[in-house]
XYZ file of C-alpha atoms in Angstrom:
95
model
C -10.755 -3.795 -9.601
C -8.519 -6.067 -11.393
C -9.665 -9.215 -12.962
C -8.442 -12.219 -11.530
C -8.794 -15.901 -13.093
C -7.153 -19.065 -12.660
C -4.595 -20.208 -15.140
C -6.887 -22.845 -16.305
C -9.375 -20.327 -17.695
C -6.699 -18.990 -19.691
C -6.223 -22.493 -20.897
C -9.882 -22.763 -21.881
C -10.793 -19.374 -22.882
C -7.396 -17.727 -24.076
C -8.661 -15.776 -27.079
C -11.551 -14.474 -24.994
C -9.233 -13.208 -22.183
C -6.553 -11.715 -24.716
C -9.389 -9.815 -26.470
C -10.634 -8.380 -22.949
C -7.012 -7.328 -22.079
C -6.556 -5.846 -25.423
C -10.346 -4.120 -25.291
C -10.019 -2.975 -21.791
C -6.077 -2.215 -21.636
C -6.325 -3.504 -17.747
C -4.300 -6.386 -16.272
C -5.862 -9.751 -15.985
C -4.187 -11.748 -13.156
C -3.811 -15.510 -13.602
C -3.480 -17.399 -10.450
C -2.128 -20.926 -9.822
C -3.319 -22.552 -6.630
C -4.803 -19.553 -5.705
C -1.716 -17.389 -5.655
C -0.828 -14.500 -8.462
C 1.284 -16.240 -11.142
C 1.358 -14.234 -14.363
C -0.289 -10.996 -15.533
C -1.809 -10.843 -19.031
C -1.740 -7.201 -20.403
C -2.179 -5.561 -23.716
C 1.324 -4.994 -25.445
C 0.806 -1.334 -26.263
C -0.310 -0.815 -22.772
C 2.715 -2.727 -21.275
C 5.117 -0.744 -23.696
C 3.510 2.613 -22.636
C 3.780 1.564 -18.937
C 7.180 0.710 -19.502
C 8.125 3.911 -21.216
C 6.633 5.917 -18.392
C 8.491 4.169 -15.868
C 11.654 4.412 -17.726
C 11.216 8.329 -18.117
C 10.454 8.671 -14.408
C 13.505 6.928 -13.547
C 15.510 8.984 -16.018
C 13.769 12.212 -14.332
C 14.614 10.848 -10.530
C 18.533 10.290 -11.614
C 18.740 13.851 -13.113
C 17.241 15.046 -9.969
C 19.497 12.918 -7.832
C 22.493 14.106 -9.937
C 21.775 17.921 -9.260
C 21.337 17.174 -5.506
C 24.364 15.644 -5.412
C 26.173 18.275 -7.279
C 24.713 20.964 -4.844
C 25.996 18.910 -2.035
C 29.327 18.691 -3.562
C 29.495 22.501 -4.318
C 28.314 23.183 -0.554
C 31.337 20.895 0.662
C 33.729 22.670 -1.628
C 32.516 25.937 -0.087
C 31.057 27.203 -3.450
C 28.147 28.888 -1.721
C 26.723 32.381 -2.067
C 24.827 34.207 1.119
C 21.244 34.654 0.844
C 21.361 38.326 0.678
C 23.902 38.416 -2.353
C 21.902 35.917 -4.246
C 18.467 37.773 -3.756
C 20.437 41.025 -4.839
C 21.847 39.327 -8.062
C 18.149 38.087 -8.881
C 16.926 41.401 -8.329
C 19.442 42.917 -10.534
C 19.089 40.440 -13.136
C 15.092 39.717 -12.950
C 13.873 42.597 -10.902
C 12.717 40.346 -7.852
């Protein structure tokens, strides 16, 4: 369960909240007038999460590019019959 505290708590106990965020690597949600305003998160954890997100986005972009290439090849008629593909695989790999 994420920790949620009012912004005023950050003003009073900023050092303690910062230490907790660094120790637990968990986000601390700061609220203003009862609504989420900002998140306090350990910098190393933030960097790790951003790197992970970027890696996942790059992977998805590569997958989508491959799918697009496949669609274009089908549109251009660059296809192989299933029987021929299976025969090629069997000849090469023994399937």
